[in-house]
mmCIF file of C-alpha atoms in Angstrom:
data_model
loop_
_atom_site.group_PDB
_atom_site.id
_atom_site.type_symbol
_atom_site.label_atom_id
_atom_site.label_comp_id
_atom_site.label_asym_id
_atom_site.label_seq_id
_atom_site.Cartn_x
_atom_site.Cartn_y
_atom_site.Cartn_z
ATOM 1 C CA MET D 130 -148.106 -31.186 -39.528
ATOM 2 C CA GLY D 131 -146.376 -33.388 -37.052
ATOM 3 C CA PRO D 132 -148.153 -35.777 -34.710
ATOM 4 C CA SER D 133 -150.068 -34.495 -31.672
ATOM 5 C CA ARG D 134 -150.197 -36.495 -28.515
ATOM 6 C CA LEU D 135 -150.814 -36.132 -24.785
ATOM 7 C CA SER D 136 -149.484 -38.903 -22.528
ATOM 8 C CA TRP D 137 -149.984 -38.739 -18.770
ATOM 9 C CA LEU D 138 -147.124 -39.582 -16.471
ATOM 10 C CA ALA D 139 -147.705 -42.220 -13.800
ATOM 11 C CA TYR D 140 -149.353 -40.754 -10.777
ATOM 12 C CA GLY D 141 -147.083 -42.490 -8.297
ATOM 13 C CA LEU D 142 -150.035 -42.565 -5.961
ATOM 14 C CA ALA D 143 -148.344 -44.870 -3.489
ATOM 15 C CA SER D 144 -145.674 -42.269 -2.960
ATOM 16 C CA ALA D 145 -148.271 -39.722 -1.874
ATOM 17 C CA LEU D 146 -148.597 -41.407 1.493
ATOM 18 C CA LEU D 147 -146.762 -39.411 4.067
ATOM 19 C CA GLY D 148 -144.831 -36.194 4.350
ATOM 20 C CA GLN D 149 -143.890 -33.868 7.137
ATOM 21 C CA VAL D 150 -145.671 -33.343 10.433
ATOM 22 C CA ALA D 151 -149.045 -31.652 10.126
ATOM 23 C CA SER D 152 -149.698 -28.559 12.168
ATOM 24 C CA ALA D 153 -150.565 -29.054 15.824
ATOM 25 C CA THR D 154 -154.031 -27.556 15.299
ATOM 26 C CA GLN D 155 -154.896 -30.352 12.878
ATOM 27 C CA ALA D 156 -153.398 -33.271 14.773
ATOM 28 C CA THR D 157 -155.609 -35.630 16.752
ATOM 29 C CA GLN D 158 -154.411 -34.965 20.300
ATOM 30 C CA LEU D 159 -154.636 -38.243 22.213
ATOM 31 C CA GLU D 160 -155.863 -37.914 25.804
ATOM 32 C CA PRO D 161 -154.744 -40.016 28.801
ATOM 33 C CA ILE D 162 -156.813 -43.125 29.524
ATOM 34 C CA ASP D 163 -156.837 -43.645 33.293
ATOM 35 C CA ILE D 164 -155.128 -46.890 34.294
ATOM 36 C CA LEU D 165 -157.973 -47.776 36.684
ATOM 37 C CA GLY D 166 -160.654 -46.620 34.263
ATOM 38 C CA ASN D 167 -161.610 -43.639 36.428
ATOM 39 C CA ALA D 168 -163.067 -40.687 34.553
ATOM 40 C CA PRO D 169 -163.356 -37.094 35.862
ATOM 41 C CA GLY D 170 -166.489 -36.711 37.990
ATOM 42 C CA ARG D 171 -167.002 -40.460 38.196
ATOM 43 C CA LEU D 172 -167.414 -42.212 41.556
ATOM 44 C CA VAL D 173 -164.072 -43.767 42.468
ATOM 45 C CA VAL D 174 -164.180 -47.298 43.847
ATOM 46 C CA ARG D 175 -161.426 -47.962 46.408
ATOM 47 C CA ASP D 176 -159.973 -51.357 47.230
ATOM 48 C CA ASN D 177 -157.331 -52.651 49.622
ATOM 49 C CA ASP D 178 -154.813 -53.892 47.078
ATOM 50 C CA TYR D 179 -151.888 -51.899 48.428
ATOM 51 C CA THR D 180 -149.491 -53.568 46.013
ATOM 52 C CA LYS D 181 -150.512 -50.729 43.687
ATOM 53 C CA LEU D 182 -147.960 -48.720 45.706
ATOM 54 C CA ASP D 183 -145.063 -51.024 44.814
ATOM 55 C CA LEU D 184 -142.246 -49.590 42.731
ATOM 56 C CA LEU D 185 -142.009 -51.484 39.439
ATOM 57 C CA SER D 186 -139.524 -52.134 36.673
ATOM 58 C CA THR D 187 -142.168 -51.605 33.975
ATOM 59 C CA GLU D 188 -145.383 -49.615 33.556
ATOM 60 C CA THR D 189 -147.841 -49.182 30.686
ATOM 61 C CA PHE D 190 -149.768 -46.004 29.868
ATOM 62 C CA LEU D 191 -152.585 -45.552 27.345
ATOM 63 C CA TRP D 192 -153.780 -42.529 25.407
ATOM 64 C CA GLY D 193 -156.789 -42.354 23.084
ATOM 65 C CA GLY D 194 -158.751 -39.917 20.962
ATOM 66 C CA LEU D 195 -161.118 -39.335 18.053
ATOM 67 C CA SER D 196 -160.199 -37.568 14.838
ATOM 68 C CA GLY D 197 -162.528 -35.061 13.205
ATOM 69 C CA LYS D 198 -163.899 -37.911 11.067
ATOM 70 C CA GLY D 199 -164.729 -40.051 14.113
ATOM 71 C CA LYS D 200 -161.750 -42.394 13.754
ATOM 72 C CA TYR D 201 -160.332 -43.640 17.050
ATOM 73 C CA ALA D 202 -156.593 -43.794 17.704
ATOM 74 C CA LEU D 203 -154.906 -45.542 20.630
ATOM 75 C CA GLY D 204 -151.398 -44.894 21.900
ATOM 76 C CA ASN D 205 -149.828 -47.638 24.039
ATOM 77 C CA PHE D 206 -146.571 -46.623 25.754
ATOM 78 C CA THR D 207 -144.645 -49.056 27.976
ATOM 79 C CA ALA D 208 -141.666 -47.736 29.945
ATOM 80 C CA TYR D 209 -139.000 -50.147 31.188
ATOM 81 C CA MET D 210 -136.586 -49.580 34.076
ATOM 82 C CA PRO D 211 -134.185 -52.545 33.777
ATOM 83 C CA GLY D 212 -131.484 -51.209 36.105
ATOM 84 C CA LYS D 213 -131.293 -52.218 39.782
ATOM 85 C CA HIS D 214 -131.070 -48.538 40.733
ATOM 86 C CA GLU D 215 -134.288 -47.398 38.983
ATOM 87 C CA ASN D 216 -138.045 -47.981 39.154
ATOM 88 C CA ILE D 217 -141.340 -46.444 38.059
ATOM 89 C CA ILE D 218 -144.854 -46.030 39.483
ATOM 90 C CA ALA D 219 -148.084 -44.497 38.167
ATOM 91 C CA MET D 220 -149.939 -42.241 40.597
ATOM 92 C CA GLU D 221 -153.221 -43.125 38.887
ATOM 93 C CA LYS D 222 -153.096 -46.537 40.558
ATOM 94 C CA PHE D 223 -153.233 -45.219 44.113
ATOM 95 C CA TYR D 224 -154.792 -41.775 43.613
ATOM 96 C CA PRO D 225 -158.136 -42.919 45.140
ATOM 97 C CA TRP D 226 -156.320 -43.300 48.506
ATOM 98 C CA LEU D 227 -155.184 -39.664 48.540
ATOM 99 C CA LYS D 228 -157.112 -36.781 50.063
ATOM 100 C CA SER D 229 -154.970 -34.105 48.447
ATOM 101 C CA THR D 230 -151.740 -33.424 46.593
ATOM 102 C CA GLU D 231 -149.361 -30.481 46.383
ATOM 103 C CA CYS D 232 -146.919 -30.138 43.505
ATOM 104 C CA THR D 233 -144.001 -27.903 42.697
ATOM 105 C CA LYS D 234 -141.363 -28.258 40.007
ATOM 106 C CA ASP D 235 -139.140 -29.915 42.645
ATOM 107 C CA SER D 236 -141.487 -32.096 44.692
ATOM 108 C CA LEU D 237 -144.808 -33.898 44.924
ATOM 109 C CA THR D 238 -146.510 -34.113 48.328
ATOM 110 C CA MET D 239 -149.263 -36.694 48.859
ATOM 111 C CA HIS D 240 -151.650 -36.673 51.826
ATOM 112 C CA PHE D 241 -153.060 -40.176 52.315
ATOM 113 C CA GLU D 242 -156.623 -40.648 53.523
ATOM 114 C CA ASP D 243 -155.952 -44.332 54.245
ATOM 115 C CA GLU D 244 -153.358 -44.925 57.008
ATOM 116 C CA GLU D 245 -152.655 -48.492 55.883
ATOM 117 C CA ALA D 246 -152.015 -47.308 52.350
ATOM 118 C CA TYR D 247 -149.645 -44.638 53.691
ATOM 119 C CA ARG D 248 -147.644 -47.124 55.754
ATOM 120 C CA TYR D 249 -147.407 -49.562 52.850
ATOM 121 C CA GLY D 250 -146.234 -46.805 50.518
ATOM 122 C CA ALA D 251 -143.721 -45.435 53.029
ATOM 123 C CA LYS D 252 -142.167 -48.878 53.433
ATOM 124 C CA ALA D 253 -142.018 -49.472 49.665
ATOM 125 C CA TRP D 254 -140.661 -46.045 48.765
ATOM 126 C CA LYS D 255 -138.002 -45.917 51.492
ATOM 127 C CA TRP D 256 -135.897 -47.882 48.986
ATOM 128 C CA VAL D 257 -134.975 -44.656 47.181
ATOM 129 C CA ASN D 258 -133.219 -43.349 50.330
ATOM 130 C CA ASP D 259 -131.112 -46.491 50.745
ATOM 131 C CA ALA D 260 -128.489 -45.597 48.109
ATOM 132 C CA GLU D 261 -127.362 -42.378 46.471
ATOM 133 C CA ASP D 262 -127.973 -43.652 42.938
ATOM 134 C CA HIS D 263 -131.491 -44.971 43.627
ATOM 135 C CA THR D 264 -134.212 -43.141 41.688
ATOM 136 C CA PHE D 265 -137.754 -43.805 40.557
ATOM 137 C CA VAL D 266 -140.106 -42.108 38.138
ATOM 138 C CA LEU D 267 -143.383 -41.039 39.751
ATOM 139 C CA VAL D 268 -145.954 -40.264 37.046
ATOM 140 C CA ALA D 269 -148.703 -37.871 38.118
ATOM 141 C CA GLY D 270 -151.951 -38.334 36.235
ATOM 142 C CA ARG D 271 -153.722 -35.542 34.407
ATOM 143 C CA GLY D 272 -154.841 -32.916 36.938
ATOM 144 C CA HIS D 273 -153.174 -34.615 39.906
ATOM 145 C CA CYS D 274 -151.018 -31.493 40.267
ATOM 146 C CA GLN D 275 -153.991 -29.253 39.428
ATOM 147 C CA TRP D 276 -151.930 -27.429 36.780
ATOM 148 C CA ASN D 277 -150.846 -30.392 34.628
ATOM 149 C CA GLU D 278 -153.057 -31.023 31.585
ATOM 150 C CA ASP D 279 -151.456 -34.379 30.752
ATOM 151 C CA ARG D 280 -149.443 -37.002 32.577
ATOM 152 C CA LEU D 281 -146.368 -35.512 34.246
ATOM 153 C CA PRO D 282 -143.314 -37.594 35.244
ATOM 154 C CA PHE D 283 -141.134 -36.689 38.252
ATOM 155 C CA THR D 284 -137.661 -38.179 38.696
ATOM 156 C CA ILE D 285 -137.568 -38.856 42.451
ATOM 157 C CA THR D 286 -134.265 -38.963 44.341
ATOM 158 C CA ASP D 287 -135.462 -38.721 47.972
ATOM 159 C CA VAL D 288 -138.628 -39.127 50.051
ATOM 160 C CA GLU D 289 -139.699 -37.656 53.396
ATOM 161 C CA PHE D 290 -142.367 -39.148 55.667
ATOM 162 C CA ASP D 291 -144.762 -37.579 58.180
ATOM 163 C CA ASP D 292 -146.355 -40.433 60.134
ATOM 164 C CA CYS D 293 -148.649 -38.115 62.096
ATOM 165 C CA ALA D 294 -150.157 -36.600 58.957
ATOM 166 C CA ASN D 295 -149.932 -39.733 56.769
ATOM 167 C CA THR D 296 -147.982 -37.677 54.249
ATOM 168 C CA ILE D 297 -145.217 -38.585 51.809
ATOM 169 C CA LYS D 298 -143.157 -35.856 50.169
ATOM 170 C CA ALA D 299 -141.389 -37.140 47.055
ATOM 171 C CA ILE D 300 -138.453 -34.903 46.190
ATOM 172 C CA GLY D 301 -137.324 -34.706 42.583
ATOM 173 C CA LYS D 302 -137.619 -32.728 39.388
ATOM 174 C CA ALA D 303 -140.736 -32.521 37.266
ATOM 175 C CA THR D 304 -139.545 -33.492 33.812
ATOM 176 C CA ASP D 305 -140.733 -34.767 30.436
ATOM 177 C CA TRP D 306 -140.881 -38.266 28.976
ATOM 178 C CA PRO D 307 -137.693 -37.994 26.884
ATOM 179 C CA LYS D 308 -135.693 -37.251 30.045
ATOM 180 C CA ALA D 309 -137.587 -39.645 32.308
ATOM 181 C CA THR D 310 -137.324 -42.774 30.150
ATOM 182 C CA HIS D 311 -134.602 -44.452 28.124
ATOM 183 C CA THR D 312 -136.044 -47.900 27.347
ATOM 184 C CA TYR D 313 -139.594 -48.142 26.056
ATOM 185 C CA GLU D 314 -142.016 -49.518 23.484
ATOM 186 C CA LEU D 315 -144.599 -47.398 21.688
ATOM 187 C CA PHE D 316 -147.552 -48.504 19.566
ATOM 188 C CA VAL D 317 -150.107 -46.260 17.864
ATOM 189 C CA GLY D 318 -153.041 -47.961 16.196
ATOM 190 C CA GLY D 319 -156.797 -48.396 16.315
ATOM 191 C CA ARG D 320 -159.632 -48.667 18.810
ATOM 192 C CA PRO D 321 -159.441 -51.119 21.730
ATOM 193 C CA ALA D 322 -161.648 -54.181 21.429
ATOM 194 C CA SER D 323 -164.856 -53.911 23.467
ATOM 195 C CA LYS D 324 -164.224 -56.835 25.846
ATOM 196 C CA LYS D 325 -160.464 -56.768 26.172
ATOM 197 C CA ARG D 326 -157.611 -54.321 26.284
ATOM 198 C CA ASP D 327 -156.047 -55.405 23.042
ATOM 199 C CA TYR D 328 -156.153 -52.996 20.134
ATOM 200 C CA ASP D 329 -156.861 -53.175 16.429
ATOM 201 C CA ASP D 330 -153.977 -53.053 14.009
ATOM 202 C CA SER D 331 -154.580 -49.677 12.456
ATOM 203 C CA TYR D 332 -155.880 -46.124 12.563
ATOM 204 C CA SER D 333 -156.961 -44.130 9.517
ATOM 205 C CA PHE D 334 -155.690 -40.864 8.090
ATOM 206 C CA ASP D 335 -158.448 -39.188 6.066
ATOM 207 C CA ILE D 336 -156.854 -37.815 2.881
ATOM 208 C CA SER D 337 -159.991 -36.308 1.312
ATOM 209 C CA GLN D 338 -158.706 -32.924 0.180
ATOM 210 C CA GLU D 339 -158.763 -30.733 -2.892
ATOM 211 C CA LEU D 340 -155.553 -29.924 -4.717
ATOM 212 C CA PRO D 341 -154.136 -26.877 -2.885
ATOM 213 C CA LEU D 342 -153.319 -24.888 -6.048
ATOM 214 C CA ASN D 343 -156.149 -25.247 -8.562
ATOM 215 C CA LYS D 344 -155.156 -22.321 -10.768
ATOM 216 C CA ALA D 345 -151.703 -21.128 -11.824
ATOM 217 C CA ALA D 346 -149.677 -19.636 -14.667
ATOM 218 C CA PHE D 347 -146.055 -20.474 -15.474
ATOM 219 C CA THR D 348 -143.527 -19.050 -17.932
ATOM 220 C CA TYR D 349 -140.362 -20.975 -18.661
ATOM 221 C CA ASP D 350 -137.930 -20.713 -21.600
ATOM 222 C CA GLY D 351 -140.519 -19.496 -24.067
ATOM 223 C CA VAL D 352 -143.363 -21.660 -22.753
ATOM 224 C CA GLN D 353 -146.482 -19.991 -21.400
ATOM 225 C CA LEU D 354 -148.652 -22.439 -19.477
ATOM 226 C CA GLU D 355 -151.973 -21.651 -17.791
ATOM 227 C CA TYR D 356 -153.358 -24.383 -15.583
ATOM 228 C CA THR D 357 -156.749 -24.849 -13.899
ATOM 229 C CA CYS D 358 -157.938 -27.965 -12.090
ATOM 230 C CA ASP D 359 -161.284 -27.525 -10.336
ATOM 231 C CA GLY D 360 -162.343 -30.550 -8.288
ATOM 232 C CA CYS D 361 -158.905 -32.144 -8.446
ATOM 233 C CA GLY D 362 -157.542 -33.800 -5.325
ATOM 234 C CA THR D 363 -157.575 -36.935 -3.233
ATOM 235 C CA SER D 364 -160.208 -38.977 -1.413
ATOM 236 C CA GLY D 365 -160.275 -41.986 0.888
ATOM 237 C CA GLU D 366 -158.192 -43.048 3.856
ATOM 238 C CA PHE D 367 -154.843 -44.617 4.632
ATOM 239 C CA GLU D 368 -154.845 -46.990 7.597
ATOM 240 C CA PHE D 369 -151.617 -47.125 9.547
ATOM 241 C CA ALA D 370 -150.031 -48.805 12.550
ATOM 242 C CA PHE D 371 -146.817 -47.443 14.072
ATOM 243 C CA HIS D 372 -144.469 -49.411 16.334
ATOM 244 C CA MET D 373 -141.201 -48.331 17.937
ATOM 245 C CA LYS D 374 -138.924 -50.058 20.428
ATOM 246 C CA THR D 375 -135.937 -48.343 22.047
ATOM 247 C CA GLU D 376 -133.272 -49.674 24.399
ATOM 248 C CA TYR D 377 -131.186 -47.188 26.355
ATOM 249 C CA MET D 378 -132.167 -44.388 23.944
ATOM 250 C CA ILE D 379 -131.160 -46.433 20.873
ATOM 251 C CA PRO D 380 -134.016 -47.430 18.504
ATOM 252 C CA VAL D 381 -133.939 -51.164 17.786
ATOM 253 C CA ASP D 382 -137.251 -51.545 15.911
ATOM 254 C CA VAL D 383 -139.257 -48.863 14.105
ATOM 255 C CA GLU D 384 -141.980 -49.902 11.674
ATOM 256 C CA LEU D 385 -144.912 -48.275 9.935
ATOM 257 C CA ALA D 386 -147.578 -50.345 8.146
ATOM 258 C CA VAL D 387 -149.948 -48.626 5.698
ATOM 259 C CA SER D 388 -152.915 -49.798 3.626
ATOM 260 C CA PRO D 389 -155.464 -47.830 1.530
ATOM 261 C CA ARG D 390 -159.217 -47.646 2.009
ATOM 262 C CA GLU D 391 -161.115 -46.399 -1.077
ATOM 263 C CA VAL D 392 -158.168 -44.197 -2.044
ATOM 264 C CA GLU D 393 -158.425 -42.180 -5.256
ATOM 265 C CA ALA D 394 -156.598 -39.230 -6.802
ATOM 266 C CA LYS D 395 -158.504 -37.172 -9.369
ATOM 267 C CA PHE D 396 -156.500 -35.017 -11.784
ATOM 268 C CA GLU D 397 -158.475 -33.557 -14.707
ATOM 269 C CA PRO D 398 -156.790 -30.250 -15.550
ATOM 270 C CA GLN D 399 -157.404 -27.742 -18.307
ATOM 271 C CA LEU D 400 -154.236 -26.381 -19.907
ATOM 272 C CA LYS D 401 -153.581 -23.424 -22.177
ATOM 273 C CA LEU D 402 -150.214 -23.560 -23.919
ATOM 274 C CA SER D 403 -148.284 -21.173 -26.086
ATOM 275 C CA ALA D 404 -144.785 -22.068 -27.252
ATOM 276 C CA GLN D 405 -142.345 -22.117 -30.127
ATOM 277 C CA MET D 406 -139.196 -23.938 -29.152
ATOM 278 C CA GLY D 407 -137.227 -27.112 -28.880
ATOM 279 C CA LYS D 408 -137.645 -29.712 -26.156
ATOM 280 C CA VAL D 409 -138.083 -28.290 -22.636
ATOM 281 C CA GLU D 410 -138.765 -30.096 -19.355
ATOM 282 C CA MET D 411 -140.029 -28.304 -16.278
ATOM 283 C CA GLU D 412 -141.705 -28.992 -12.948
ATOM 284 C CA ARG D 413 -143.681 -26.559 -10.797
ATOM 285 C CA SER D 414 -145.053 -27.035 -7.291
ATOM 286 C CA LEU D 415 -148.822 -27.050 -6.878
ATOM 287 C CA GLY D 416 -148.603 -26.882 -3.101
ATOM 288 C CA SER D 417 -149.212 -29.417 -0.362
ATOM 289 C CA ILE D 418 -152.159 -30.876 1.530
ATOM 290 C CA PRO D 419 -151.671 -31.152 5.300
ATOM 291 C CA ILE D 420 -153.428 -34.238 6.675
ATOM 292 C CA ALA D 421 -154.520 -34.454 10.311
ATOM 293 C CA GLY D 422 -151.916 -36.450 12.221
ATOM 294 C CA VAL D 423 -151.612 -37.909 15.715
ATOM 295 C CA SER D 424 -149.938 -36.327 18.733
ATOM 296 C CA ILE D 425 -149.302 -37.480 22.317
ATOM 297 C CA ALA D 426 -148.363 -34.715 24.760
ATOM 298 C CA GLY D 427 -145.157 -34.610 26.739
ATOM 299 C CA GLY D 428 -142.946 -35.193 23.723
ATOM 300 C CA ILE D 429 -144.019 -38.833 23.293
ATOM 301 C CA LEU D 430 -145.136 -38.693 19.656
ATOM 302 C CA ASP D 431 -145.809 -36.375 16.723
ATOM 303 C CA LEU D 432 -146.776 -38.162 13.526
ATOM 304 C CA GLY D 433 -148.667 -36.837 10.536
ATOM 305 C CA PRO D 434 -148.716 -36.811 6.749
ATOM 306 C CA ARG D 435 -148.623 -34.125 4.118
ATOM 307 C CA ILE D 436 -149.227 -34.805 0.437
ATOM 308 C CA GLU D 437 -147.168 -32.632 -1.911
ATOM 309 C CA PHE D 438 -148.049 -32.113 -5.567
ATOM 310 C CA SER D 439 -146.196 -30.750 -8.567
ATOM 311 C CA LEU D 440 -147.016 -30.413 -12.237
ATOM 312 C CA ALA D 441 -144.419 -31.985 -14.550
ATOM 313 C CA THR D 442 -144.303 -31.187 -18.262
ATOM 314 C CA GLU D 443 -142.157 -32.236 -21.212
ATOM 315 C CA ILE D 444 -142.832 -30.046 -24.258
ATOM 316 C CA GLU D 445 -141.540 -29.889 -27.824
ATOM 317 C CA LEU D 446 -144.007 -27.945 -29.971
ATOM 318 C CA LYS D 447 -144.931 -24.867 -31.983
ATOM 319 C CA GLY D 448 -148.186 -22.947 -31.717
ATOM 320 C CA SER D 449 -150.844 -22.734 -29.037
ATOM 321 C CA ALA D 450 -153.727 -24.870 -27.820
ATOM 322 C CA ALA D 451 -156.235 -25.488 -25.075
ATOM 323 C CA ILE D 452 -156.297 -29.058 -23.775
ATOM 324 C CA SER D 453 -158.311 -30.920 -21.162
ATOM 325 C CA GLY D 454 -158.050 -34.502 -20.030
ATOM 326 C CA GLY D 455 -156.592 -36.550 -17.224
ATOM 327 C CA GLY D 456 -158.377 -39.146 -15.172
ATOM 328 C CA THR D 457 -158.584 -40.861 -11.802
ATOM 329 C CA ALA D 458 -156.062 -43.196 -10.203
ATOM 330 C CA SER D 459 -157.080 -45.582 -7.429
ATOM 331 C CA LEU D 460 -155.548 -48.234 -5.194
ATOM 332 C CA GLU D 461 -157.067 -51.592 -4.272
ATOM 333 C CA ASP D 462 -158.016 -51.937 -0.600
ATOM 334 C CA SER D 463 -155.969 -55.136 -0.472
ATOM 335 C CA ALA D 464 -152.727 -53.199 -1.062
ATOM 336 C CA GLN D 465 -150.187 -53.210 1.767
ATOM 337 C CA LEU D 466 -147.009 -51.284 2.491
ATOM 338 C CA THR D 467 -144.593 -51.819 5.385
ATOM 339 C CA LEU D 468 -141.719 -49.411 6.037
ATOM 340 C CA ASP D 469 -138.735 -50.344 8.193
ATOM 341 C CA LEU D 470 -137.563 -46.886 9.220
ATOM 342 C CA LEU D 471 -134.236 -48.097 10.598
ATOM 343 C CA ASP D 472 -133.062 -50.044 7.557
ATOM 344 C CA ALA D 473 -135.057 -48.006 5.006
ATOM 345 C CA GLY D 474 -136.587 -51.305 3.888
ATOM 346 C CA VAL D 475 -139.922 -51.408 2.069
ATOM 347 C CA ALA D 476 -142.214 -54.415 1.596
ATOM 348 C CA SER D 477 -145.257 -53.798 -0.580
ATOM 349 C CA SER D 478 -147.969 -55.536 -2.563
ATOM 350 C CA GLY D 479 -150.751 -54.176 -4.748
ATOM 351 C CA TRP D 480 -149.384 -50.629 -4.933
ATOM 352 C CA SER D 481 -149.724 -50.218 -8.706
ATOM 353 C CA PRO D 482 -152.564 -47.699 -9.138
ATOM 354 C CA GLN D 483 -155.470 -48.415 -11.488
ATOM 355 C CA PHE D 484 -155.958 -45.488 -13.889
ATOM 356 C CA THR D 485 -159.301 -44.507 -15.439
ATOM 357 C CA PRO D 486 -158.626 -41.896 -18.156
ATOM 358 C CA LYS D 487 -160.860 -39.016 -19.184
ATOM 359 C CA PRO D 488 -161.140 -38.458 -22.966
ATOM 360 C CA LEU D 489 -158.816 -35.738 -24.252
ATOM 361 C CA THR D 490 -160.169 -32.617 -25.936
ATOM 362 C CA PHE D 491 -158.261 -30.044 -28.037
ATOM 363 C CA ASP D 492 -159.302 -26.695 -29.484
ATOM 364 C CA ALA D 493 -156.317 -26.588 -31.875
ATOM 365 C CA ALA D 494 -153.760 -28.862 -33.441
ATOM 366 C CA LEU D 495 -150.238 -28.970 -32.131
ATOM 367 C CA GLU D 496 -147.036 -29.571 -33.968
ATOM 368 C CA GLY D 497 -144.720 -31.544 -31.741
ATOM 369 C CA SER D 498 -145.303 -33.483 -28.562
ATOM 370 C CA LEU D 499 -146.503 -32.834 -25.031
ATOM 371 C CA LYS D 500 -146.331 -34.815 -21.805
ATOM 372 C CA VAL D 501 -148.058 -33.563 -18.681
ATOM 373 C CA GLY D 502 -148.587 -35.274 -15.378
ATOM 374 C CA LEU D 503 -149.125 -34.938 -11.664
ATOM 375 C CA LYS D 504 -146.155 -35.879 -9.514
ATOM 376 C CA THR D 505 -146.133 -36.488 -5.775
ATOM 377 C CA SER D 506 -143.327 -36.492 -3.229
ATOM 378 C CA VAL D 507 -143.006 -39.000 -0.436
ATOM 379 C CA GLY D 508 -141.747 -38.370 3.059
ATOM 380 C CA LEU D 509 -142.289 -39.338 6.649
ATOM 381 C CA GLU D 510 -141.276 -37.351 9.674
ATOM 382 C CA VAL D 511 -141.945 -39.055 12.997
ATOM 383 C CA SER D 512 -140.749 -37.553 16.259
ATOM 384 C CA ALA D 513 -140.924 -40.001 19.176
ATOM 385 C CA LEU D 514 -139.970 -38.861 22.676
ATOM 386 C CA SER D 515 -138.463 -35.708 21.145
ATOM 387 C CA LYS D 516 -135.093 -37.321 20.682
ATOM 388 C CA THR D 517 -135.690 -39.730 17.821
ATOM 389 C CA THR D 518 -136.767 -38.239 14.498
ATOM 390 C CA PHE D 519 -137.172 -40.152 11.254
ATOM 391 C CA ASP D 520 -137.438 -38.206 8.020
ATOM 392 C CA MET D 521 -137.952 -40.060 4.760
ATOM 393 C CA VAL D 522 -138.380 -38.313 1.420
ATOM 394 C CA SER D 523 -138.544 -39.849 -2.040
#
């Protein structure tokens, strides 16, 4: 009788990082963080710093949220208006000075409670009427138009003033972020520090999931293979930090940094084989695990992983047998991976998984050879401002 052997293919655990965008129901939806720190129902403190009504060439907006596992993610989006004909202003800065607002898809009317604030704003915003090509982006905060559930940008082309009623009517189209901005910088990472507005470097994706297909049967060129794998799957977290910089709608820097935290993949299947043939190689999908991603409304960001598994076999044998074995692969927490999504460059260290095997058991002898292993596919699909999509698949 010829030799019997079972050798497991490399897990390729590092390649199981990221796939396509997870479904919207699973994504951590980041919520707007008010620029002035005002929360709904909270007493608003007014001041007399009317420079908050100045039109600016840059403005920063924050979003934050908790995942189902209690992990905090922060989105930091800075919009730049470098042209002499364009500006931007966040309504959150001066909203405490308004008594009411009225919004349509074509205008935003603001009734000022403070006459001095109105006169300052009217003087500052008159700029848009001075030339035909002058525009500014007026960003209404969540609920400022009553019907908007997230921040809503308006591209303003004209303003009208009512001095008697202290009212400014900004005329322009309600739009989305991809149409309102062309030059920006976006960061998605971890929780803000407690005493400053800086943020940590990373946010964690929880990858603790069971293998999606734990029982299957395949027939291929004379091979009958029954597969069961109860308790197989992944555990741990991948920390990530995403950064993107765009100038006039052209990405100039897009980077994703990833590192594992107590990451393991357990694969201890039981196989029943029946075959009488020459050498055959085959691969069958075992399904995919969607991992909760991160989303910022308004088309700013959709990012999320999916781990895809397949069973790969290389068989040259006669007879039948039942086999169990496998093991657990893990990554050191010190491992690091940085992906340059523009140049497809990868810098990594410590990404060779440590494998702890489980003793093999047979209920019959085999004549020939058998190789079985779990394979994973790698991909990353990131959609930022709905007009820049990166898709990377191994």
